[in-house]
Amino acid sequence: MPDIRLATFNCENLMMRCDFRRAGIRNARQQLTDVDSPLVAEQVDTAFDVLSEDDRTLTARALAATGAEVCALQEVENLVTLTAFDRRYIAEWTGSPFDQRVLHEGNDSRGIDVALLSRLPVSFQRSHARKTFGRLGVRPPVGLTVNDYAFRRDCLEVDVVKDGRVLTLFVCHFKSMHGGRRKTRAVRQAEAAAVRRVVSLRFEAPEAADWVILGDFNDYCEVDGQRVSDCGLGPLLDDGFAVDLAPRAIADPLDRWTHHFTEEDTYGALDHMLVSPRLAAQNPAAGMEVIRAGSPYHAARYTGFRYPGIGWFEPKASDHCPLVASIKFEGQALNP
């Protein structure tokens, strides 16, 4: 049975920062966003400086510390930016860039997308950014219609292959809490229902398949170690459709946080790995870790080692911490 090292990380505004006017290319930002070929992205990467130095060095170091073979990322601007980050920053800490990069343009008004880096072969990839509530048969939240897109960013579906076996990943980044957690919760609940529908359309018997839903869900099931009853992930978790890996992998509830809420000085997990019931049964004690060495010092609950250069608020690796787990899976044979 293969064992995969899998991470999820919100990189916080992994966006291009160069002055495109000085580059002398008309509409350069839009042209780079339109690049959807990994080969072209690598060629563009040799010509542009697109990332801020201090934060991105720390971001790359935190991601490298996961030791992951496959990394789900959130808040990445485009494939060119992802390629530059991988080749120029991550490779400095891991020794080599990742073999595969996946990004499809999503729906976010800021242009931040979900993405995947993999050292394992990617046998299938599909974006669900253009799926509407109506197409998925999901009831839209108040204020939206059946013709609206179901995902604020995307639900990126990717198959990775290890030892000839396939594991399916669904990379997500749900609606933020901006405007208030309770006021925005219905949107996240609708997104969760839409993800459930996507998984159910892929697998005839989802409970008997191997899959992981992971990413930044912008909602928590615990705050400061205390369970909450109004989590927006209910459509995925309430009836056991998916299983949150963290409570079974990290015993201390005070050690599961991946994000510090500065204004309220609270600690919660916005980043999750939700696995199928079959995968949960195969991993009764999965190894999981939160990498916090890139956290700013204002996240004072963490008192361990921090990377040189970390500041009180910035520089920092991100406002989130990478979450990484080692997961055993059986999966389907690539060519059954």
Short mmCIF file of N, CA and C in Angstrom, two decimals, residues 67-231:
data_model
loop_
_atom_site.label_atom_id
_atom_site.label_comp_id
_atom_site.label_asym_id
_atom_site.label_seq_id
_atom_site.Cartn_x
_atom_site.Cartn_y
_atom_site.Cartn_z
N GLY A 67 8.39 18.46 3.71
CA GLY A 67 8.90 17.24 3.09
C GLY A 67 7.86 16.56 2.22
N ALA A 68 6.88 17.32 1.75
CA ALA A 68 5.76 16.72 1.03
C ALA A 68 6.12 16.37 -0.40
N GLU A 69 5.54 15.28 -0.86
CA GLU A 69 5.65 14.90 -2.27
C GLU A 69 4.62 15.65 -3.12
N VAL A 70 3.51 15.99 -2.50
CA VAL A 70 2.42 16.70 -3.17
C VAL A 70 1.95 17.82 -2.26
N CYS A 71 1.86 19.04 -2.80
CA CYS A 71 1.46 20.21 -2.03
C CYS A 71 0.28 20.89 -2.71
N ALA A 72 -0.83 21.01 -1.99
CA ALA A 72 -1.97 21.80 -2.44
C ALA A 72 -1.75 23.22 -1.93
N LEU A 73 -1.88 24.19 -2.83
CA LEU A 73 -1.61 25.58 -2.49
C LEU A 73 -2.84 26.44 -2.73
N GLN A 74 -2.94 27.51 -1.96
CA GLN A 74 -4.00 28.49 -2.16
C GLN A 74 -3.38 29.89 -2.25
N GLU A 75 -4.09 30.79 -2.90
CA GLU A 75 -3.68 32.18 -3.11
C GLU A 75 -2.44 32.28 -3.99
N VAL A 76 -2.49 31.60 -5.13
CA VAL A 76 -1.44 31.69 -6.14
C VAL A 76 -2.02 32.42 -7.35
N GLU A 77 -1.31 33.42 -7.86
CA GLU A 77 -1.90 34.27 -8.89
C GLU A 77 -2.08 33.57 -10.23
N ASN A 78 -1.06 32.86 -10.69
CA ASN A 78 -1.17 32.21 -12.00
C ASN A 78 -0.04 31.19 -12.15
N LEU A 79 -0.03 30.52 -13.28
CA LEU A 79 0.95 29.45 -13.51
C LEU A 79 2.37 30.00 -13.62
N VAL A 80 2.52 31.19 -14.18
CA VAL A 80 3.84 31.80 -14.28
C VAL A 80 4.40 32.08 -12.88
N THR A 81 3.58 32.63 -12.01
CA THR A 81 4.00 32.91 -10.64
C THR A 81 4.34 31.62 -9.91
N LEU A 82 3.50 30.59 -10.06
CA LEU A 82 3.76 29.30 -9.43
C LEU A 82 5.08 28.72 -9.90
N THR A 83 5.35 28.80 -11.20
CA THR A 83 6.58 28.27 -11.76
C THR A 83 7.80 29.01 -11.23
N ALA A 84 7.70 30.33 -11.20
CA ALA A 84 8.82 31.13 -10.68
C ALA A 84 9.08 30.81 -9.21
N PHE A 85 8.02 30.70 -8.42
CA PHE A 85 8.16 30.37 -7.01
C PHE A 85 8.81 29.01 -6.82
N ASP A 86 8.39 28.04 -7.61
CA ASP A 86 8.93 26.69 -7.52
C ASP A 86 10.41 26.65 -7.90
N ARG A 87 10.75 27.22 -9.04
CA ARG A 87 12.10 27.11 -9.59
C ARG A 87 13.10 28.00 -8.88
N ARG A 88 12.66 29.17 -8.44
CA ARG A 88 13.60 30.12 -7.87
C ARG A 88 13.70 30.05 -6.35
N TYR A 89 12.64 29.65 -5.70
CA TYR A 89 12.62 29.68 -4.24
C TYR A 89 12.57 28.30 -3.62
N ILE A 90 11.55 27.52 -3.98
CA ILE A 90 11.43 26.19 -3.37
C ILE A 90 12.65 25.33 -3.68
N ALA A 91 13.12 25.37 -4.92
CA ALA A 91 14.26 24.55 -5.31
C ALA A 91 15.51 24.85 -4.49
N GLU A 92 15.62 26.09 -4.01
CA GLU A 92 16.78 26.45 -3.19
C GLU A 92 16.77 25.70 -1.86
N TRP A 93 15.60 25.33 -1.37
CA TRP A 93 15.50 24.66 -0.07
C TRP A 93 15.35 23.15 -0.21
N THR A 94 14.78 22.69 -1.31
CA THR A 94 14.57 21.25 -1.48
C THR A 94 15.63 20.60 -2.37
N GLY A 95 16.37 21.41 -3.11
CA GLY A 95 17.39 20.87 -4.00
C GLY A 95 16.94 20.74 -5.44
N SER A 96 15.64 20.74 -5.66
CA SER A 96 15.12 20.64 -7.03
C SER A 96 13.68 21.12 -7.05
N PRO A 97 13.22 21.65 -8.18
CA PRO A 97 11.82 22.04 -8.27
C PRO A 97 10.92 20.81 -8.33
N PHE A 98 9.63 21.01 -8.16
CA PHE A 98 8.68 19.94 -8.30
C PHE A 98 8.56 19.55 -9.78
N ASP A 99 8.19 18.30 -10.01
CA ASP A 99 8.10 17.81 -11.39
C ASP A 99 6.84 18.29 -12.10
N GLN A 100 5.75 18.48 -11.34
CA GLN A 100 4.47 18.81 -11.95
C GLN A 100 3.87 20.03 -11.25
N ARG A 101 3.29 20.93 -12.06
CA ARG A 101 2.61 22.11 -11.54
C ARG A 101 1.24 22.19 -12.20
N VAL A 102 0.21 22.37 -11.38
CA VAL A 102 -1.16 22.42 -11.90
C VAL A 102 -1.84 23.68 -11.38
N LEU A 103 -2.38 24.48 -12.27
CA LEU A 103 -3.17 25.65 -11.89
C LEU A 103 -4.13 25.98 -13.03
N HIS A 104 -5.39 26.16 -12.69
CA HIS A 104 -6.40 26.62 -13.64
C HIS A 104 -6.98 27.92 -13.09
N GLU A 105 -7.21 28.89 -13.96
CA GLU A 105 -7.75 30.16 -13.51
C GLU A 105 -9.14 29.98 -12.92
N GLY A 106 -9.35 30.54 -11.73
CA GLY A 106 -10.61 30.40 -11.03
C GLY A 106 -11.46 31.66 -11.07
N ASN A 107 -12.28 31.85 -10.06
CA ASN A 107 -13.29 32.90 -10.07
C ASN A 107 -12.98 34.09 -9.18
N ASP A 108 -11.91 34.06 -8.42
CA ASP A 108 -11.64 35.10 -7.44
C ASP A 108 -11.38 36.45 -8.10
N SER A 109 -11.98 37.50 -7.56
CA SER A 109 -11.84 38.83 -8.15
C SER A 109 -10.43 39.38 -8.01
N ARG A 110 -9.67 38.88 -7.04
CA ARG A 110 -8.28 39.31 -6.88
C ARG A 110 -7.33 38.50 -7.75
N GLY A 111 -7.85 37.45 -8.37
CA GLY A 111 -7.00 36.62 -9.22
C GLY A 111 -6.19 35.59 -8.48
N ILE A 112 -6.56 35.28 -7.23
CA ILE A 112 -5.84 34.25 -6.48
C ILE A 112 -6.50 32.90 -6.73
N ASP A 113 -5.68 31.92 -7.07
CA ASP A 113 -6.17 30.60 -7.47
C ASP A 113 -5.65 29.51 -6.55
N VAL A 114 -6.25 28.33 -6.66
CA VAL A 114 -5.71 27.15 -6.02
C VAL A 114 -4.78 26.46 -7.00
N ALA A 115 -3.82 25.70 -6.48
CA ALA A 115 -2.80 25.10 -7.35
C ALA A 115 -2.28 23.82 -6.70
N LEU A 116 -1.45 23.12 -7.44
CA LEU A 116 -0.85 21.88 -6.94
C LEU A 116 0.58 21.79 -7.45
N LEU A 117 1.48 21.40 -6.54
CA LEU A 117 2.85 21.03 -6.88
C LEU A 117 3.01 19.56 -6.54
N SER A 118 3.61 18.79 -7.45
CA SER A 118 3.73 17.35 -7.21
C SER A 118 5.05 16.80 -7.72
N ARG A 119 5.66 15.97 -6.91
CA ARG A 119 6.82 15.19 -7.35
C ARG A 119 6.38 13.83 -7.90
N LEU A 120 5.09 13.57 -7.82
CA LEU A 120 4.51 12.34 -8.35
C LEU A 120 3.81 12.65 -9.66
N PRO A 121 3.65 11.66 -10.54
CA PRO A 121 2.94 11.89 -11.79
C PRO A 121 1.49 12.31 -11.56
N VAL A 122 1.03 13.25 -12.35
CA VAL A 122 -0.37 13.67 -12.36
C VAL A 122 -1.03 13.03 -13.57
N SER A 123 -1.99 12.14 -13.34
CA SER A 123 -2.61 11.41 -14.45
C SER A 123 -3.90 12.05 -14.93
N PHE A 124 -4.46 12.96 -14.12
CA PHE A 124 -5.72 13.59 -14.49
C PHE A 124 -5.86 14.90 -13.73
N GLN A 125 -6.42 15.91 -14.38
CA GLN A 125 -6.69 17.19 -13.71
C GLN A 125 -7.93 17.82 -14.32
N ARG A 126 -8.72 18.49 -13.46
CA ARG A 126 -9.95 19.11 -13.94
C ARG A 126 -10.34 20.24 -12.99
N SER A 127 -10.68 21.39 -13.57
CA SER A 127 -11.19 22.51 -12.82
C SER A 127 -12.71 22.44 -12.78
N HIS A 128 -13.28 22.87 -11.65
CA HIS A 128 -14.73 22.98 -11.52
C HIS A 128 -15.15 24.44 -11.30
N ALA A 129 -14.27 25.36 -11.68
CA ALA A 129 -14.54 26.77 -11.43
C ALA A 129 -15.80 27.26 -12.13
N ARG A 130 -16.12 26.69 -13.28
CA ARG A 130 -17.27 27.18 -14.05
C ARG A 130 -18.56 26.41 -13.76
N LYS A 131 -18.53 25.56 -12.78
CA LYS A 131 -19.74 24.84 -12.41
C LYS A 131 -20.66 25.77 -11.60
N THR A 132 -21.90 25.83 -12.00
CA THR A 132 -22.88 26.64 -11.28
C THR A 132 -23.62 25.77 -10.26
N PHE A 133 -24.32 26.44 -9.35
CA PHE A 133 -25.15 25.71 -8.39
C PHE A 133 -26.19 24.86 -9.14
N GLY A 134 -26.71 25.42 -10.20
CA GLY A 134 -27.72 24.69 -10.97
C GLY A 134 -27.16 23.43 -11.61
N ARG A 135 -25.99 23.54 -12.22
CA ARG A 135 -25.39 22.37 -12.87
C ARG A 135 -25.07 21.26 -11.87
N LEU A 136 -24.71 21.66 -10.67
CA LEU A 136 -24.37 20.67 -9.65
C LEU A 136 -25.59 20.20 -8.85
N GLY A 137 -26.71 20.86 -9.04
CA GLY A 137 -27.89 20.48 -8.29
C GLY A 137 -27.80 20.83 -6.82
N VAL A 138 -27.15 21.96 -6.53
CA VAL A 138 -26.97 22.42 -5.14
C VAL A 138 -27.78 23.68 -4.93
N ARG A 139 -28.47 23.75 -3.82
CA ARG A 139 -29.27 24.94 -3.51
C ARG A 139 -28.35 26.11 -3.18
N PRO A 140 -28.49 27.22 -3.90
CA PRO A 140 -27.62 28.37 -3.63
C PRO A 140 -27.99 29.06 -2.33
N PRO A 141 -27.05 29.74 -1.69
CA PRO A 141 -27.37 30.50 -0.48
C PRO A 141 -28.17 31.74 -0.83
N VAL A 142 -28.76 32.34 0.17
CA VAL A 142 -29.55 33.56 -0.03
C VAL A 142 -28.66 34.63 -0.67
N GLY A 143 -29.20 35.26 -1.70
CA GLY A 143 -28.46 36.30 -2.39
C GLY A 143 -27.82 35.84 -3.68
N LEU A 144 -27.73 34.51 -3.89
CA LEU A 144 -27.18 33.95 -5.11
C LEU A 144 -28.26 33.13 -5.81
N THR A 145 -28.00 32.81 -7.09
CA THR A 145 -28.98 32.07 -7.88
C THR A 145 -28.36 30.78 -8.41
N VAL A 146 -29.18 29.96 -9.03
CA VAL A 146 -28.70 28.70 -9.60
C VAL A 146 -27.73 28.95 -10.74
N ASN A 147 -27.69 30.16 -11.26
CA ASN A 147 -26.78 30.47 -12.37
C ASN A 147 -25.43 31.00 -11.91
N ASP A 148 -25.27 31.19 -10.61
CA ASP A 148 -24.00 31.66 -10.07
C ASP A 148 -23.02 30.50 -9.93
N TYR A 149 -21.72 30.84 -10.04
CA TYR A 149 -20.70 29.82 -9.84
C TYR A 149 -20.75 29.30 -8.40
N ALA A 150 -20.58 28.00 -8.25
CA ALA A 150 -20.67 27.39 -6.93
C ALA A 150 -19.45 27.66 -6.06
N PHE A 151 -18.30 27.92 -6.70
CA PHE A 151 -17.06 28.08 -5.94
C PHE A 151 -16.52 29.49 -6.09
N ARG A 152 -16.15 30.08 -4.95
CA ARG A 152 -15.58 31.42 -4.98
C ARG A 152 -14.23 31.43 -5.70
N ARG A 153 -13.48 30.33 -5.60
CA ARG A 153 -12.23 30.21 -6.33
C ARG A 153 -12.33 29.03 -7.31
N ASP A 154 -12.22 27.83 -6.77
CA ASP A 154 -12.31 26.63 -7.60
C ASP A 154 -12.37 25.43 -6.67
N CYS A 155 -12.74 24.30 -7.25
CA CYS A 155 -12.49 22.99 -6.65
C CYS A 155 -11.66 22.25 -7.69
N LEU A 156 -10.37 22.17 -7.45
CA LEU A 156 -9.43 21.58 -8.42
C LEU A 156 -9.30 20.09 -8.15
N GLU A 157 -9.67 19.29 -9.13
CA GLU A 157 -9.65 17.83 -9.01
C GLU A 157 -8.40 17.29 -9.70
N VAL A 158 -7.59 16.55 -8.96
CA VAL A 158 -6.32 16.05 -9.49
C VAL A 158 -6.09 14.61 -9.04
N ASP A 159 -5.68 13.76 -9.97
CA ASP A 159 -5.24 12.40 -9.64
C ASP A 159 -3.73 12.35 -9.64
N VAL A 160 -3.13 11.88 -8.54
CA VAL A 160 -1.69 11.65 -8.49
C VAL A 160 -1.45 10.16 -8.38
N VAL A 161 -0.32 9.73 -8.88
CA VAL A 161 -0.02 8.30 -8.97
C VAL A 161 1.26 7.97 -8.21
N LYS A 162 1.18 6.95 -7.36
CA LYS A 162 2.37 6.44 -6.69
C LYS A 162 2.33 4.92 -6.69
N ASP A 163 3.42 4.33 -7.10
CA ASP A 163 3.53 2.87 -7.18
C ASP A 163 2.38 2.27 -7.98
N GLY A 164 1.97 2.98 -9.02
CA GLY A 164 0.93 2.47 -9.90
C GLY A 164 -0.48 2.60 -9.37
N ARG A 165 -0.66 3.27 -8.21
CA ARG A 165 -1.98 3.44 -7.61
C ARG A 165 -2.36 4.92 -7.62
N VAL A 166 -3.66 5.20 -7.74
CA VAL A 166 -4.17 6.56 -7.92
C VAL A 166 -4.86 7.06 -6.66
N LEU A 167 -4.49 8.27 -6.25
CA LEU A 167 -5.17 8.97 -5.17
C LEU A 167 -5.76 10.26 -5.75
N THR A 168 -7.04 10.51 -5.48
CA THR A 168 -7.71 11.69 -6.01
C THR A 168 -7.78 12.79 -4.96
N LEU A 169 -7.38 13.99 -5.36
CA LEU A 169 -7.38 15.16 -4.48
C LEU A 169 -8.36 16.21 -5.00
N PHE A 170 -9.01 16.88 -4.08
CA PHE A 170 -9.89 18.00 -4.40
C PHE A 170 -9.39 19.20 -3.61
N VAL A 171 -8.77 20.14 -4.31
CA VAL A 171 -8.14 21.29 -3.67
C VAL A 171 -9.12 22.45 -3.65
N CYS A 172 -9.35 23.02 -2.45
CA CYS A 172 -10.39 24.04 -2.28
C CYS A 172 -9.85 25.27 -1.55
N HIS A 173 -10.56 26.38 -1.74
CA HIS A 173 -10.34 27.60 -0.98
C HIS A 173 -11.69 28.30 -0.88
N PHE A 174 -12.36 28.14 0.26
CA PHE A 174 -13.73 28.63 0.42
C PHE A 174 -13.77 30.13 0.70
N LYS A 175 -14.99 30.66 0.65
CA LYS A 175 -15.27 32.06 0.95
C LYS A 175 -14.68 32.47 2.29
N SER A 176 -14.07 33.65 2.32
CA SER A 176 -13.45 34.13 3.55
C SER A 176 -14.51 34.54 4.57
N MET A 177 -14.05 34.82 5.80
CA MET A 177 -14.94 35.30 6.85
C MET A 177 -15.12 36.81 6.82
N HIS A 178 -14.55 37.46 5.84
CA HIS A 178 -14.66 38.92 5.76
C HIS A 178 -16.14 39.31 5.70
N GLY A 179 -16.54 40.17 6.63
CA GLY A 179 -17.95 40.52 6.76
C GLY A 179 -18.61 39.82 7.94
N GLY A 180 -17.85 38.92 8.58
CA GLY A 180 -18.39 38.21 9.75
C GLY A 180 -18.56 36.73 9.46
N ARG A 181 -18.11 35.91 10.41
CA ARG A 181 -18.16 34.46 10.20
C ARG A 181 -19.59 33.96 10.03
N ARG A 182 -20.48 34.43 10.88
CA ARG A 182 -21.87 33.94 10.81
C ARG A 182 -22.57 34.42 9.54
N LYS A 183 -22.31 35.67 9.15
CA LYS A 183 -22.97 36.22 7.97
C LYS A 183 -22.50 35.54 6.68
N THR A 184 -21.27 35.04 6.68
CA THR A 184 -20.71 34.43 5.47
C THR A 184 -20.77 32.91 5.49
N ARG A 185 -21.21 32.34 6.60
CA ARG A 185 -21.17 30.88 6.75
C ARG A 185 -22.01 30.16 5.70
N ALA A 186 -23.15 30.71 5.33
CA ALA A 186 -24.03 30.05 4.38
C ALA A 186 -23.35 29.83 3.03
N VAL A 187 -22.47 30.76 2.64
CA VAL A 187 -21.75 30.60 1.38
C VAL A 187 -20.79 29.41 1.47
N ARG A 188 -20.09 29.30 2.60
CA ARG A 188 -19.17 28.17 2.77
C ARG A 188 -19.94 26.84 2.85
N GLN A 189 -21.09 26.85 3.47
CA GLN A 189 -21.91 25.64 3.52
C GLN A 189 -22.33 25.22 2.11
N ALA A 190 -22.68 26.20 1.28
CA ALA A 190 -23.05 25.88 -0.10
C ALA A 190 -21.85 25.35 -0.87
N GLU A 191 -20.67 25.94 -0.64
CA GLU A 191 -19.46 25.43 -1.30
C GLU A 191 -19.16 24.01 -0.85
N ALA A 192 -19.33 23.74 0.45
CA ALA A 192 -19.10 22.39 0.96
C ALA A 192 -20.06 21.40 0.31
N ALA A 193 -21.32 21.80 0.16
CA ALA A 193 -22.30 20.94 -0.51
C ALA A 193 -21.92 20.71 -1.97
N ALA A 194 -21.36 21.75 -2.60
CA ALA A 194 -20.94 21.62 -3.99
C ALA A 194 -19.76 20.67 -4.13
N VAL A 195 -18.81 20.75 -3.20
CA VAL A 195 -17.68 19.81 -3.22
C VAL A 195 -18.19 18.38 -3.05
N ARG A 196 -19.10 18.21 -2.12
CA ARG A 196 -19.67 16.87 -1.91
C ARG A 196 -20.29 16.34 -3.20
N ARG A 197 -20.98 17.21 -3.92
CA ARG A 197 -21.60 16.79 -5.18
C ARG A 197 -20.55 16.43 -6.21
N VAL A 198 -19.47 17.20 -6.27
CA VAL A 198 -18.38 16.91 -7.21
C VAL A 198 -17.77 15.54 -6.92
N VAL A 199 -17.54 15.26 -5.64
CA VAL A 199 -16.97 13.96 -5.25
C VAL A 199 -17.94 12.84 -5.60
N SER A 200 -19.22 13.06 -5.34
CA SER A 200 -20.23 12.03 -5.61
C SER A 200 -20.40 11.77 -7.09
N LEU A 201 -20.19 12.78 -7.91
CA LEU A 201 -20.25 12.58 -9.36
C LEU A 201 -19.03 11.82 -9.87
N ARG A 202 -17.91 11.98 -9.19
CA ARG A 202 -16.70 11.27 -9.60
C ARG A 202 -16.74 9.80 -9.20
N PHE A 203 -17.26 9.51 -8.01
CA PHE A 203 -17.23 8.15 -7.48
C PHE A 203 -18.66 7.64 -7.26
N GLU A 204 -18.95 6.48 -7.80
CA GLU A 204 -20.27 5.89 -7.62
C GLU A 204 -20.54 5.57 -6.17
N ALA A 205 -19.49 5.15 -5.46
CA ALA A 205 -19.60 4.86 -4.02
C ALA A 205 -18.48 5.62 -3.31
N PRO A 206 -18.68 6.89 -3.00
CA PRO A 206 -17.61 7.71 -2.41
C PRO A 206 -17.03 7.13 -1.13
N GLU A 207 -17.87 6.48 -0.33
CA GLU A 207 -17.39 5.93 0.93
C GLU A 207 -16.39 4.80 0.74
N ALA A 208 -16.37 4.21 -0.44
CA ALA A 208 -15.49 3.07 -0.71
C ALA A 208 -14.31 3.45 -1.60
N ALA A 209 -14.12 4.74 -1.86
CA ALA A 209 -13.03 5.21 -2.71
C ALA A 209 -11.98 5.92 -1.86
N ASP A 210 -10.81 6.15 -2.46
CA ASP A 210 -9.73 6.85 -1.78
C ASP A 210 -9.63 8.28 -2.33
N TRP A 211 -9.95 9.26 -1.52
CA TRP A 211 -9.88 10.66 -1.94
C TRP A 211 -9.64 11.55 -0.72
N VAL A 212 -9.12 12.74 -1.00
CA VAL A 212 -8.85 13.73 0.03
C VAL A 212 -9.36 15.09 -0.47
N ILE A 213 -10.13 15.77 0.37
CA ILE A 213 -10.52 17.16 0.13
C ILE A 213 -9.64 18.00 1.05
N LEU A 214 -8.89 18.92 0.49
CA LEU A 214 -7.93 19.66 1.32
C LEU A 214 -7.80 21.10 0.84
N GLY A 215 -7.35 21.95 1.77
CA GLY A 215 -7.16 23.34 1.43
C GLY A 215 -7.51 24.27 2.57
N ASP A 216 -7.76 25.53 2.23
CA ASP A 216 -8.16 26.54 3.18
C ASP A 216 -9.68 26.69 3.09
N PHE A 217 -10.38 26.22 4.12
CA PHE A 217 -11.84 26.23 4.12
C PHE A 217 -12.41 27.48 4.81
N ASN A 218 -11.52 28.31 5.35
CA ASN A 218 -11.93 29.56 6.00
C ASN A 218 -13.01 29.37 7.05
N ASP A 219 -13.00 28.21 7.69
CA ASP A 219 -13.89 27.97 8.82
C ASP A 219 -13.25 26.90 9.69
N TYR A 220 -13.62 26.92 10.96
CA TYR A 220 -12.99 26.03 11.92
C TYR A 220 -14.03 25.21 12.67
N CYS A 221 -13.58 24.06 13.14
CA CYS A 221 -14.42 23.21 13.98
C CYS A 221 -14.06 23.37 15.45
N GLU A 222 -12.91 24.00 15.71
CA GLU A 222 -12.44 24.25 17.07
C GLU A 222 -11.79 25.63 17.13
N VAL A 223 -11.94 26.30 18.25
CA VAL A 223 -11.23 27.55 18.51
C VAL A 223 -10.58 27.44 19.88
N ASP A 224 -9.27 27.69 19.92
CA ASP A 224 -8.53 27.56 21.17
C ASP A 224 -8.80 26.22 21.84
N GLY A 225 -8.92 25.18 21.03
CA GLY A 225 -9.11 23.83 21.54
C GLY A 225 -10.53 23.46 21.91
N GLN A 226 -11.46 24.41 21.79
CA GLN A 226 -12.85 24.16 22.15
C GLN A 226 -13.69 23.90 20.91
N ARG A 227 -14.47 22.83 20.93
CA ARG A 227 -15.32 22.47 19.81
C ARG A 227 -16.43 23.50 19.61
N VAL A 228 -16.72 23.83 18.36
CA VAL A 228 -17.83 24.72 18.04
C VAL A 228 -18.88 23.94 17.26
N SER A 229 -20.13 24.38 17.35
CA SER A 229 -21.23 23.62 16.76
C SER A 229 -21.76 24.24 15.47
N ASP A 230 -21.16 25.34 15.03
CA ASP A 230 -21.70 26.05 13.87
C ASP A 230 -20.70 26.12 12.72
N CYS A 231 -19.94 25.06 12.53
CA CYS A 231 -18.93 25.05 11.49
C CYS A 231 -19.59 25.00 10.11
#
